[in-house]
Amino acid sequence: MKFLTLKSLLKCSIIFLLFSNFNTLLAQEVTVTQDPNLEQLLNEKRKVNSSITINNQYKIQVFNGSSEESKKTLIQFKKENKNYDATIVFSTPIYKVWVGNFKTRIEAERNLELLKKKYPNSIIIKPNK
């Protein structure tokens, strides 16, 4: 007849405790609490991204900054320039106002000179996607 030594008894006890605690951990219920503002932020991002029309054409960025300022800039721009397409683009953490769909860089540069009078920080961009 074989007797368990104190050392082997301790090993068995430790293994038993580990497995019983592991099973208890697996059986526990996990509750995730989400900040209500997160869903609002995601909806805002989806809305902004859905308005982006990115293609192989050049655009002019007339503003970059906060959400509120970009909205004000876009509204003001559309009032003054009805012949340009304009949209807000969000690129973490900055909002940008992009205008135009210019087929060539020369066309974009001509329009840039006109827009720089009112928006001196304007730059020509060619979106990647």
PDB file of C-alpha atoms in Angstrom:
ATOM      1  CA  MET A   1       0.000   0.000   0.000  1.00  0.00           C
ATOM      2  CA  LYS A   2       1.340   3.380  -1.036  1.00  0.00           C
ATOM      3  CA  PHE A   3       0.932   6.387   1.240  1.00  0.00           C
ATOM      4  CA  LEU A   4       0.877   9.972   0.080  1.00  0.00           C
ATOM      5  CA  THR A   5       3.744  12.007   1.353  1.00  0.00           C
ATOM      6  CA  LEU A   6       3.173  15.460   2.689  1.00  0.00           C
ATOM      7  CA  LYS A   7       4.865  16.906  -0.388  1.00  0.00           C
ATOM      8  CA  SER A   8       2.648  15.036  -2.884  1.00  0.00           C
ATOM      9  CA  LEU A   9      -0.449  15.830  -0.797  1.00  0.00           C
ATOM     10  CA  LEU A  10       0.430  19.518  -0.952  1.00  0.00           C
ATOM     11  CA  LYS A  11       0.895  19.331  -4.736  1.00  0.00           C
ATOM     12  CA  CYS A  12      -2.484  17.681  -5.146  1.00  0.00           C
ATOM     13  CA  SER A  13      -4.136  20.282  -2.915  1.00  0.00           C
ATOM     14  CA  ILE A  14      -2.588  23.168  -4.843  1.00  0.00           C
ATOM     15  CA  ILE A  15      -3.629  21.690  -8.184  1.00  0.00           C
ATOM     16  CA  PHE A  16      -7.144  21.142  -6.883  1.00  0.00           C
ATOM     17  CA  LEU A  17      -7.381  24.736  -5.633  1.00  0.00           C
ATOM     18  CA  LEU A  18      -6.096  26.126  -8.902  1.00  0.00           C
ATOM     19  CA  PHE A  19      -8.614  24.186 -10.972  1.00  0.00           C
ATOM     20  CA  SER A  20     -11.511  24.997  -8.665  1.00  0.00           C
ATOM     21  CA  ASN A  21     -10.649  28.730  -8.741  1.00  0.00           C
ATOM     22  CA  PHE A  22     -10.216  28.625 -12.528  1.00  0.00           C
ATOM     23  CA  ASN A  23     -13.680  27.126 -12.960  1.00  0.00           C
ATOM     24  CA  THR A  24     -15.121  29.759 -10.634  1.00  0.00           C
ATOM     25  CA  LEU A  25     -13.510  32.495 -12.705  1.00  0.00           C
ATOM     26  CA  LEU A  26     -14.947  31.047 -15.897  1.00  0.00           C
ATOM     27  CA  ALA A  27     -18.422  30.867 -14.405  1.00  0.00           C
ATOM     28  CA  GLN A  28     -18.470  34.492 -13.269  1.00  0.00           C
ATOM     29  CA  GLU A  29     -20.570  37.000 -15.185  1.00  0.00           C
ATOM     30  CA  VAL A  30     -18.835  40.017 -16.679  1.00  0.00           C
ATOM     31  CA  THR A  31     -20.648  43.336 -16.971  1.00  0.00           C
ATOM     32  CA  VAL A  32     -19.293  46.007 -19.315  1.00  0.00           C
ATOM     33  CA  THR A  33     -20.328  49.590 -18.708  1.00  0.00           C
ATOM     34  CA  GLN A  34     -20.044  51.893 -21.721  1.00  0.00           C
ATOM     35  CA  ASP A  35     -19.921  55.660 -21.516  1.00  0.00           C
ATOM     36  CA  PRO A  36     -23.102  56.999 -23.186  1.00  0.00           C
ATOM     37  CA  ASN A  37     -21.053  59.643 -24.991  1.00  0.00           C
ATOM     38  CA  LEU A  38     -19.107  56.930 -26.835  1.00  0.00           C
ATOM     39  CA  GLU A  39     -22.096  55.962 -28.974  1.00  0.00           C
ATOM     40  CA  GLN A  40     -22.767  59.628 -29.761  1.00  0.00           C
ATOM     41  CA  LEU A  41     -19.138  60.105 -30.778  1.00  0.00           C
ATOM     42  CA  LEU A  42     -19.204  57.021 -33.003  1.00  0.00           C
ATOM     43  CA  ASN A  43     -22.391  58.228 -34.707  1.00  0.00           C
ATOM     44  CA  GLU A  44     -20.798  61.629 -35.334  1.00  0.00           C
ATOM     45  CA  LYS A  45     -17.730  59.972 -36.865  1.00  0.00           C
ATOM     46  CA  ARG A  46     -19.908  57.749 -39.078  1.00  0.00           C
ATOM     47  CA  LYS A  47     -21.872  60.786 -40.238  1.00  0.00           C
ATOM     48  CA  VAL A  48     -18.742  62.754 -41.052  1.00  0.00           C
ATOM     49  CA  ASN A  49     -17.064  59.836 -42.812  1.00  0.00           C
ATOM     50  CA  SER A  50     -20.146  59.069 -44.906  1.00  0.00           C
ATOM     51  CA  SER A  51     -20.045  62.570 -46.373  1.00  0.00           C
ATOM     52  CA  ILE A  52     -16.483  62.154 -47.634  1.00  0.00           C
ATOM     53  CA  THR A  53     -16.135  61.732 -51.352  1.00  0.00           C
ATOM     54  CA  ILE A  54     -12.546  60.752 -51.917  1.00  0.00           C
ATOM     55  CA  ASN A  55     -11.277  60.113 -55.387  1.00  0.00           C
ATOM     56  CA  ASN A  56      -8.290  60.847 -57.585  1.00  0.00           C
ATOM     57  CA  GLN A  57      -9.002  64.545 -57.638  1.00  0.00           C
ATOM     58  CA  TYR A  58      -7.303  67.395 -55.825  1.00  0.00           C
ATOM     59  CA  LYS A  59      -8.946  69.283 -52.990  1.00  0.00           C
ATOM     60  CA  ILE A  60      -8.162  72.407 -51.050  1.00  0.00           C
ATOM     61  CA  GLN A  61      -8.091  72.299 -47.269  1.00  0.00           C
ATOM     62  CA  VAL A  62      -9.285  75.671 -45.991  1.00  0.00           C
ATOM     63  CA  PHE A  63      -9.453  74.867 -42.271  1.00  0.00           C
ATOM     64  CA  ASN A  64      -8.333  72.407 -39.620  1.00  0.00           C
ATOM     65  CA  GLY A  65      -9.214  72.495 -35.942  1.00  0.00           C
ATOM     66  CA  SER A  66     -12.060  71.721 -33.570  1.00  0.00           C
ATOM     67  CA  SER A  67     -15.434  70.263 -34.473  1.00  0.00           C
ATOM     68  CA  GLU A  68     -17.404  73.415 -33.691  1.00  0.00           C
ATOM     69  CA  GLU A  69     -15.028  75.728 -35.545  1.00  0.00           C
ATOM     70  CA  SER A  70     -14.965  73.457 -38.580  1.00  0.00           C
ATOM     71  CA  LYS A  71     -18.785  73.433 -38.685  1.00  0.00           C
ATOM     72  CA  LYS A  72     -18.848  77.237 -38.504  1.00  0.00           C
ATOM     73  CA  THR A  73     -16.206  77.478 -41.222  1.00  0.00           C
ATOM     74  CA  LEU A  74     -18.099  75.067 -43.482  1.00  0.00           C
ATOM     75  CA  ILE A  75     -21.391  76.963 -43.099  1.00  0.00           C
ATOM     76  CA  GLN A  76     -19.694  80.305 -43.771  1.00  0.00           C
ATOM     77  CA  PHE A  77     -17.780  78.880 -46.727  1.00  0.00           C
ATOM     78  CA  LYS A  78     -20.931  77.440 -48.319  1.00  0.00           C
ATOM     79  CA  LYS A  79     -22.718  80.789 -47.929  1.00  0.00           C
ATOM     80  CA  GLU A  80     -19.923  82.634 -49.712  1.00  0.00           C
ATOM     81  CA  ASN A  81     -18.974  79.957 -52.281  1.00  0.00           C
ATOM     82  CA  LYS A  82     -21.987  78.172 -53.723  1.00  0.00           C
ATOM     83  CA  ASN A  83     -20.018  76.855 -56.720  1.00  0.00           C
ATOM     84  CA  TYR A  84     -17.661  74.641 -54.619  1.00  0.00           C
ATOM     85  CA  ASP A  85     -18.340  71.251 -53.073  1.00  0.00           C
ATOM     86  CA  ALA A  86     -17.307  71.347 -49.419  1.00  0.00           C
ATOM     87  CA  THR A  87     -17.221  68.820 -46.603  1.00  0.00           C
ATOM     88  CA  ILE A  88     -15.801  68.188 -43.155  1.00  0.00           C
ATOM     89  CA  VAL A  89     -13.321  65.354 -42.750  1.00  0.00           C
ATOM     90  CA  PHE A  90     -12.324  63.947 -39.364  1.00  0.00           C
ATOM     91  CA  SER A  91      -8.792  62.716 -38.891  1.00  0.00           C
ATOM     92  CA  THR A  92      -8.023  62.057 -35.233  1.00  0.00           C
ATOM     93  CA  PRO A  93      -7.969  64.469 -33.409  1.00  0.00           C
ATOM     94  CA  ILE A  94      -8.580  67.214 -35.972  1.00  0.00           C
ATOM     95  CA  TYR A  95     -11.528  68.196 -38.149  1.00  0.00           C
ATOM     96  CA  LYS A  96     -10.716  69.542 -41.610  1.00  0.00           C
ATOM     97  CA  VAL A  97     -12.761  71.451 -44.160  1.00  0.00           C
ATOM     98  CA  TRP A  98     -12.031  70.266 -47.701  1.00  0.00           C
ATOM     99  CA  VAL A  99     -13.399  72.015 -50.755  1.00  0.00           C
ATOM    100  CA  GLY A 100     -13.533  71.300 -54.466  1.00  0.00           C
ATOM    101  CA  ASN A 101     -12.946  68.363 -56.767  1.00  0.00           C
ATOM    102  CA  PHE A 102     -10.211  69.542 -59.088  1.00  0.00           C
ATOM    103  CA  LYS A 103      -9.108  67.244 -61.895  1.00  0.00           C
ATOM    104  CA  THR A 104      -5.648  68.758 -62.280  1.00  0.00           C
ATOM    105  CA  ARG A 105      -3.163  70.362 -59.941  1.00  0.00           C
ATOM    106  CA  ILE A 106      -3.142  73.499 -62.124  1.00  0.00           C
ATOM    107  CA  GLU A 107      -6.898  73.897 -61.649  1.00  0.00           C
ATOM    108  CA  ALA A 108      -6.457  73.445 -57.883  1.00  0.00           C
ATOM    109  CA  GLU A 109      -3.649  76.026 -57.795  1.00  0.00           C
ATOM    110  CA  ARG A 110      -5.800  78.623 -59.606  1.00  0.00           C
ATOM    111  CA  ASN A 111      -8.570  78.138 -57.081  1.00  0.00           C
ATOM    112  CA  LEU A 112      -6.115  78.112 -54.189  1.00  0.00           C
ATOM    113  CA  GLU A 113      -4.994  81.643 -55.084  1.00  0.00           C
ATOM    114  CA  LEU A 114      -8.605  82.830 -54.944  1.00  0.00           C
ATOM    115  CA  LEU A 115      -9.355  81.083 -51.677  1.00  0.00           C
ATOM    116  CA  LYS A 116      -6.167  82.225 -49.940  1.00  0.00           C
ATOM    117  CA  LYS A 117      -7.552  85.774 -49.859  1.00  0.00           C
ATOM    118  CA  LYS A 118     -10.207  84.702 -47.337  1.00  0.00           C
ATOM    119  CA  TYR A 119      -8.497  81.529 -45.985  1.00  0.00           C
ATOM    120  CA  PRO A 120      -4.746  82.263 -45.866  1.00  0.00           C
ATOM    121  CA  ASN A 121      -3.793  78.861 -44.423  1.00  0.00           C
ATOM    122  CA  SER A 122      -5.356  76.947 -47.328  1.00  0.00           C
ATOM    123  CA  ILE A 123      -3.348  74.144 -48.902  1.00  0.00           C
ATOM    124  CA  ILE A 124      -3.780  71.769 -51.846  1.00  0.00           C
ATOM    125  CA  ILE A 125      -4.222  68.127 -50.950  1.00  0.00           C
ATOM    126  CA  LYS A 126      -4.690  64.914 -52.868  1.00  0.00           C
ATOM    127  CA  PRO A 127      -6.398  62.358 -50.614  1.00  0.00           C
ATOM    128  CA  ASN A 128      -4.891  58.872 -50.641  1.00  0.00           C
ATOM    129  CA  LYS A 129      -8.151  56.920 -50.722  1.00  0.00           C
TER     130      LYS A 129
END
